[in-house]
Amino acid sequence: MSRQANSAKKPVCLAFFQFGAIFFTPEPCQISLMKSYLPALLILLGLLQPLAGALAPVLGIGTPIGSATRNLGAPEQPLPVFFSIWGLIFGAFLAFALYTWQQRAPWMQRVGTPLALAGAANVLWMLSAQLIASQVVDFVLLFPIAYFSWTAAARFDRTRGLGGSAEKLLADAATGLLSGWILVAIGISVPLLIRAFTPYGPTDFPWQMLWITLGTAAFGSWMFARYVSRSLWFFAALAWGLLGIVANNWTVTGMGWIAIMTGVSGIIILSLRLLRGADGTTIPA
């Protein structure tokens, strides 16, 4: 049998060019999909992320995540209970990983690759936050998570309009929620970084610190909607974080006007997204 005949009998797989253009190439499906270790890696990372976060509170190793800001009284920080959104993020991540293991569709591999890298970076951040507990190191480690989660969100955004399914809903939730919450984490970490290099206390310059956080959130949300993705899950996570700041200032710090201004700013950010829409991904991903 000729070489051409053998090649013709091989199944054709859907492959993706690195800049997002879709084309068909005669690549054996079993090589590109079934022999991939990505589904197993996603499942492993889906389990490791919550386990890594429980290192200090369960095993007593290191400093629990968030202990440095708990009861700090800083006006730009959400109430601790609002960090429970991590449970939803981990759940969506693991559920998408299980669907990827079951179906191994090409778009899942394309979205799952940067999502796995984001999960690995998140594990590294959680270990650093407990074992090193350095505001500078923790702040720097947030950016790889943001980069890979936003890349995953951009890649998923290219699949919109190609049909809906449970696995696509989970992929949208996993990438969007992680992308939005990491923006919140970066926004509330900037004042902590400033305090790490200055003698300022948690209640010094409260309005300036709040505006730094809100400005970061506003700019990041504009960037995400304009260039990355149309995901509403991103804005759900962002709104949850801002609501946590409102609750902290209304019930703990007693800074009512800061709570009100945070709420007004959040409404403006969300209204611009809901009323003006989003462009979706316009960048190579």
Tab-separated table of C-alpha atoms in Angstrom:
chain	number	residue	atom	x	y	z
A	1	MET	CA	0.000	0.000	0.000
A	2	SER	CA	1.338	3.383	-0.956
A	3	ARG	CA	2.398	6.020	1.501
A	4	GLN	CA	-0.315	8.332	0.172
A	5	ALA	CA	-2.984	5.698	0.787
A	6	ASN	CA	-1.887	5.207	4.391
A	7	SER	CA	-1.965	8.946	4.910
A	8	ALA	CA	-5.441	9.189	3.425
A	9	LYS	CA	-6.835	6.670	5.909
A	10	LYS	CA	-5.676	8.667	8.929
A	11	PRO	CA	-8.458	10.706	10.568
A	12	VAL	CA	-8.257	14.420	10.140
A	13	CYS	CA	-8.124	16.491	13.344
A	14	LEU	CA	-9.056	20.100	13.882
A	15	ALA	CA	-5.898	22.052	14.652
A	16	PHE	CA	-5.384	25.676	15.571
A	17	PHE	CA	-2.749	28.068	14.335
A	18	GLN	CA	-0.977	30.011	17.079
A	19	PHE	CA	-2.677	33.267	16.069
A	20	GLY	CA	-6.154	31.747	16.199
A	21	ALA	CA	-6.779	30.933	12.536
A	22	ILE	CA	-8.513	27.558	12.146
A	23	PHE	CA	-7.393	25.102	9.528
A	24	PHE	CA	-7.361	21.358	8.932
A	25	THR	CA	-4.203	19.318	8.887
A	26	PRO	CA	-3.751	15.552	8.371
A	27	GLU	CA	-2.620	14.812	11.922
A	28	PRO	CA	-3.650	11.522	13.589
A	29	CYS	CA	-6.290	12.151	16.232
A	30	GLN	CA	-4.825	9.612	18.625
A	31	ILE	CA	-1.524	11.520	18.662
A	32	SER	CA	-2.960	15.008	19.143
A	33	LEU	CA	-5.725	14.092	21.583
A	34	MET	CA	-5.772	10.639	23.143
A	35	LYS	CA	-2.078	10.611	24.072
A	36	SER	CA	-2.210	14.064	25.604
A	37	TYR	CA	-1.408	14.367	29.286
A	38	LEU	CA	-3.289	17.648	29.594
A	39	PRO	CA	-6.584	16.208	30.979
A	40	ALA	CA	-4.747	14.341	33.744
A	41	LEU	CA	-2.690	17.451	34.526
A	42	LEU	CA	-5.838	19.585	34.742
A	43	ILE	CA	-7.446	17.130	37.152
A	44	LEU	CA	-4.275	17.022	39.254
A	45	LEU	CA	-4.109	20.820	39.422
A	46	GLY	CA	-7.837	20.991	40.178
A	47	LEU	CA	-7.130	18.922	43.288
A	48	LEU	CA	-3.791	20.491	44.208
A	49	GLN	CA	-5.046	24.089	44.318
A	50	PRO	CA	-7.416	23.701	47.305
A	51	LEU	CA	-4.973	21.293	48.967
A	52	ALA	CA	-2.114	23.785	48.592
A	53	GLY	CA	-4.266	26.488	50.162
A	54	ALA	CA	-4.951	24.224	53.156
A	55	LEU	CA	-1.274	23.638	53.946
A	56	ALA	CA	-1.119	26.046	56.888
A	57	PRO	CA	-4.639	25.820	58.388
A	58	VAL	CA	-4.824	22.009	58.215
A	59	LEU	CA	-1.227	20.847	58.652
A	60	GLY	CA	0.051	23.833	60.607
A	61	ILE	CA	2.863	24.482	58.137
A	62	GLY	CA	3.552	28.142	57.456
A	63	THR	CA	1.231	31.135	57.759
A	64	PRO	CA	-2.438	30.811	56.716
A	65	ILE	CA	-3.295	32.703	53.540
A	66	GLY	CA	-4.889	36.047	54.351
A	67	SER	CA	-3.682	36.203	57.947
A	68	ALA	CA	-1.558	39.236	57.091
A	69	THR	CA	-4.640	41.244	56.112
A	70	ARG	CA	-7.252	39.688	58.403
A	71	ASN	CA	-8.442	42.222	61.005
A	72	LEU	CA	-6.054	44.737	59.458
A	73	GLY	CA	-8.736	47.396	59.061
A	74	ALA	CA	-7.468	48.404	55.610
A	75	PRO	CA	-10.335	50.019	53.650
A	76	GLU	CA	-9.437	48.439	50.295
A	77	GLN	CA	-9.676	44.836	51.555
A	78	PRO	CA	-12.813	42.654	51.219
A	79	LEU	CA	-14.265	40.843	54.204
A	80	PRO	CA	-12.588	37.430	54.657
A	81	VAL	CA	-15.833	35.581	53.879
A	82	PHE	CA	-15.764	36.928	50.320
A	83	PHE	CA	-12.643	34.906	49.596
A	84	SER	CA	-14.929	31.865	49.605
A	85	ILE	CA	-15.286	32.491	45.856
A	86	TRP	CA	-12.182	30.317	45.550
A	87	GLY	CA	-14.424	27.316	46.201
A	88	LEU	CA	-16.508	28.162	43.127
A	89	ILE	CA	-13.377	28.736	41.034
A	90	PHE	CA	-11.841	25.420	42.087
A	91	GLY	CA	-15.131	23.624	41.440
A	92	ALA	CA	-15.470	25.013	37.911
A	93	PHE	CA	-11.799	24.263	37.212
A	94	LEU	CA	-12.096	20.627	38.316
A	95	ALA	CA	-15.414	20.074	36.533
A	96	PHE	CA	-13.945	21.392	33.275
A	97	ALA	CA	-10.919	19.137	33.794
A	98	LEU	CA	-13.197	16.099	34.132
A	99	TYR	CA	-15.053	17.032	30.936
A	100	THR	CA	-11.684	17.411	29.192
A	101	TRP	CA	-10.682	13.936	30.339
A	102	GLN	CA	-13.950	12.526	29.001
A	103	GLN	CA	-14.204	14.317	25.662
A	104	ARG	CA	-10.711	15.583	24.749
A	105	ALA	CA	-12.045	17.959	22.114
A	106	PRO	CA	-9.503	20.174	20.324
A	107	TRP	CA	-10.930	23.420	21.723
A	108	MET	CA	-10.653	21.986	25.254
A	109	GLN	CA	-6.963	21.321	24.759
A	110	ARG	CA	-6.443	24.819	23.409
A	111	VAL	CA	-8.232	26.442	26.362
A	112	GLY	CA	-6.921	23.939	28.887
A	113	THR	CA	-3.239	24.521	28.195
A	114	PRO	CA	-3.049	28.111	29.540
A	115	LEU	CA	-5.656	27.240	32.190
A	116	ALA	CA	-3.361	24.484	33.471
A	117	LEU	CA	-0.456	26.935	33.574
A	118	ALA	CA	-2.649	29.363	35.517
A	119	GLY	CA	-3.503	26.583	37.968
A	120	ALA	CA	0.179	25.696	38.401
A	121	ALA	CA	1.026	29.356	38.996
A	122	ASN	CA	-1.813	29.519	41.536
A	123	VAL	CA	-0.395	26.543	43.434
A	124	LEU	CA	2.993	28.271	43.494
A	125	TRP	CA	1.401	31.500	44.764
A	126	MET	CA	-0.453	29.654	47.540
A	127	LEU	CA	2.702	27.901	48.686
A	128	SER	CA	4.608	31.189	48.634
A	129	ALA	CA	1.875	33.018	50.556
A	130	GLN	CA	2.077	30.416	53.346
A	131	LEU	CA	5.775	29.525	53.420
A	132	ILE	CA	7.419	32.848	52.467
A	133	ALA	CA	4.637	35.322	53.331
A	134	SER	CA	6.275	38.217	51.504
A	135	GLN	CA	4.027	40.926	50.091
A	136	VAL	CA	6.527	41.624	47.316
A	137	VAL	CA	6.897	37.993	46.235
A	138	ASP	CA	3.159	37.338	46.471
A	139	PHE	CA	2.399	40.418	44.376
A	140	VAL	CA	4.821	39.402	41.622
A	141	LEU	CA	3.445	35.844	41.525
A	142	LEU	CA	-0.072	37.131	40.830
A	143	PHE	CA	0.877	38.246	37.327
A	144	PRO	CA	1.613	34.807	35.824
A	145	ILE	CA	-1.812	33.684	37.060
A	146	ALA	CA	-3.394	36.735	35.443
A	147	TYR	CA	-1.517	36.254	32.171
A	148	PHE	CA	-2.399	32.584	31.739
A	149	SER	CA	-6.009	32.899	32.957
A	150	TRP	CA	-6.629	35.845	30.614
A	151	THR	CA	-5.047	33.872	27.766
A	152	ALA	CA	-7.374	30.952	28.507
A	153	ALA	CA	-10.350	33.338	28.576
A	154	ALA	CA	-9.292	34.830	25.235
A	155	ARG	CA	-8.969	31.395	23.651
A	156	PHE	CA	-12.380	30.349	24.938
A	157	ASP	CA	-13.894	33.582	23.647
A	158	ARG	CA	-13.041	32.459	20.115
A	159	THR	CA	-15.408	29.498	20.514
A	160	ARG	CA	-18.460	31.636	21.280
A	161	GLY	CA	-21.204	31.312	18.708
A	162	LEU	CA	-20.195	27.753	17.829
A	163	GLY	CA	-22.875	26.134	19.982
A	164	GLY	CA	-23.473	25.883	23.707
A	165	SER	CA	-22.941	22.974	26.087
A	166	ALA	CA	-22.313	22.228	29.748
A	167	GLU	CA	-18.578	21.927	29.168
A	168	LYS	CA	-18.472	25.337	27.499
A	169	LEU	CA	-20.393	26.868	30.386
A	170	LEU	CA	-17.851	25.404	32.798
A	171	ALA	CA	-14.923	26.575	30.674
A	172	ASP	CA	-16.392	30.076	30.578
A	173	ALA	CA	-16.923	30.026	34.353
A	174	ALA	CA	-13.461	28.642	35.152
A	175	THR	CA	-11.578	31.103	32.941
A	176	GLY	CA	-13.828	34.100	33.644
A	177	LEU	CA	-14.054	33.740	37.417
A	178	LEU	CA	-10.324	33.152	37.806
A	179	SER	CA	-9.514	36.092	35.517
A	180	GLY	CA	-11.839	38.433	37.408
A	181	TRP	CA	-10.795	37.404	40.894
A	182	ILE	CA	-7.101	37.691	40.066
A	183	LEU	CA	-7.754	41.270	38.966
A	184	VAL	CA	-9.355	41.862	42.378
A	185	ALA	CA	-6.321	40.263	44.033
A	186	ILE	CA	-3.947	42.522	42.121
A	187	GLY	CA	-6.032	45.612	42.895
A	188	ILE	CA	-6.134	45.013	46.648
A	189	SER	CA	-2.451	44.007	46.703
A	190	VAL	CA	-1.121	47.289	45.307
A	191	PRO	CA	-1.774	49.191	48.584
A	192	LEU	CA	-0.227	46.298	50.522
A	193	LEU	CA	2.860	46.561	48.322
A	194	ILE	CA	3.048	50.321	48.920
A	195	ARG	CA	2.858	49.783	52.678
A	196	ALA	CA	5.630	47.172	52.445
A	197	PHE	CA	8.036	49.867	51.199
A	198	THR	CA	6.774	52.750	53.347
A	199	PRO	CA	5.981	53.360	57.014
A	200	TYR	CA	2.281	53.822	56.184
A	201	GLY	CA	-0.194	51.969	58.362
A	202	PRO	CA	-3.346	50.188	57.157
A	203	THR	CA	-5.549	53.225	57.787
A	204	ASP	CA	-3.161	55.892	56.471
A	205	PHE	CA	-4.385	57.660	53.333
A	206	PRO	CA	-7.518	55.502	53.078
A	207	TRP	CA	-9.030	57.363	50.126
A	208	GLN	CA	-5.817	57.273	48.112
A	209	MET	CA	-5.409	53.551	48.713
A	210	LEU	CA	-9.020	52.925	47.767
A	211	TRP	CA	-8.700	54.870	44.514
A	212	ILE	CA	-5.590	52.897	43.619
A	213	THR	CA	-7.573	49.679	44.045
A	214	LEU	CA	-10.631	50.957	42.170
A	215	GLY	CA	-8.487	52.442	39.410
A	216	THR	CA	-6.735	49.106	38.931
A	217	ALA	CA	-10.084	47.319	38.790
A	218	ALA	CA	-11.573	49.814	36.326
A	219	PHE	CA	-8.581	49.775	33.983
A	220	GLY	CA	-8.275	45.992	34.128
A	221	SER	CA	-11.974	45.449	33.430
A	222	TRP	CA	-11.804	47.783	30.436
A	223	MET	CA	-8.778	45.930	29.088
A	224	PHE	CA	-10.457	42.559	29.570
A	225	ALA	CA	-13.731	43.543	27.864
A	226	ARG	CA	-12.010	45.479	25.082
A	227	TYR	CA	-9.256	43.055	24.141
A	228	VAL	CA	-9.690	39.682	25.880
A	229	SER	CA	-13.187	38.284	26.377
A	230	ARG	CA	-16.921	38.967	26.577
A	231	SER	CA	-17.303	36.730	29.637
A	232	LEU	CA	-19.828	37.903	32.214
A	233	TRP	CA	-18.253	35.573	34.776
A	234	PHE	CA	-15.283	37.931	34.904
A	235	PHE	CA	-17.524	40.808	35.974
A	236	ALA	CA	-19.375	38.584	38.443
A	237	ALA	CA	-16.075	37.896	40.222
A	238	LEU	CA	-15.112	41.565	40.069
A	239	ALA	CA	-18.496	42.627	41.467
A	240	TRP	CA	-18.148	40.086	44.281
A	241	GLY	CA	-14.777	41.544	45.238
A	242	LEU	CA	-16.069	45.126	45.232
A	243	LEU	CA	-19.071	44.045	47.291
A	244	GLY	CA	-16.637	42.580	49.803
A	245	ILE	CA	-14.893	45.964	50.079
A	246	VAL	CA	-18.260	47.645	50.612
A	247	ALA	CA	-19.149	45.156	53.353
A	248	ASN	CA	-15.761	45.583	55.054
A	249	ASN	CA	-16.069	49.352	55.266
A	250	TRP	CA	-19.735	49.345	56.187
A	251	THR	CA	-19.517	46.748	58.965
A	252	VAL	CA	-15.886	46.740	60.183
A	253	THR	CA	-13.896	49.896	59.484
A	254	GLY	CA	-16.847	52.267	59.908
A	255	MET	CA	-15.778	54.224	56.808
A	256	GLY	CA	-19.262	54.580	55.391
A	257	TRP	CA	-18.412	57.057	52.653
A	258	ILE	CA	-15.687	54.781	51.333
A	259	ALA	CA	-18.239	51.959	51.233
A	260	ILE	CA	-20.678	54.171	49.329
A	261	MET	CA	-18.062	55.330	46.834
A	262	THR	CA	-16.916	51.766	46.249
A	263	GLY	CA	-20.498	50.754	45.543
A	264	VAL	CA	-21.018	53.668	43.150
A	265	SER	CA	-17.777	52.859	41.329
A	266	GLY	CA	-18.765	49.214	41.041
A	267	ILE	CA	-22.155	50.121	39.600
A	268	ILE	CA	-20.499	52.361	37.004
A	269	ILE	CA	-18.038	49.634	35.972
A	270	LEU	CA	-20.763	47.003	35.661
A	271	SER	CA	-23.166	49.367	33.904
A	272	LEU	CA	-20.586	50.203	31.249
A	273	ARG	CA	-20.156	46.476	30.585
A	274	LEU	CA	-23.878	45.704	30.484
A	275	LEU	CA	-24.929	48.752	28.488
A	276	ARG	CA	-21.995	49.099	26.110
A	277	GLY	CA	-21.126	45.425	25.772
A	278	ALA	CA	-17.676	44.006	25.097
A	279	ASP	CA	-15.583	43.538	21.994
A	280	GLY	CA	-14.134	40.187	22.951
A	281	THR	CA	-10.712	38.911	22.052
A	282	THR	CA	-8.824	41.028	19.534
A	283	ILE	CA	-5.332	39.867	20.501
A	284	PRO	CA	-3.307	36.823	19.446
A	285	ALA	CA	-3.950	34.019	21.945
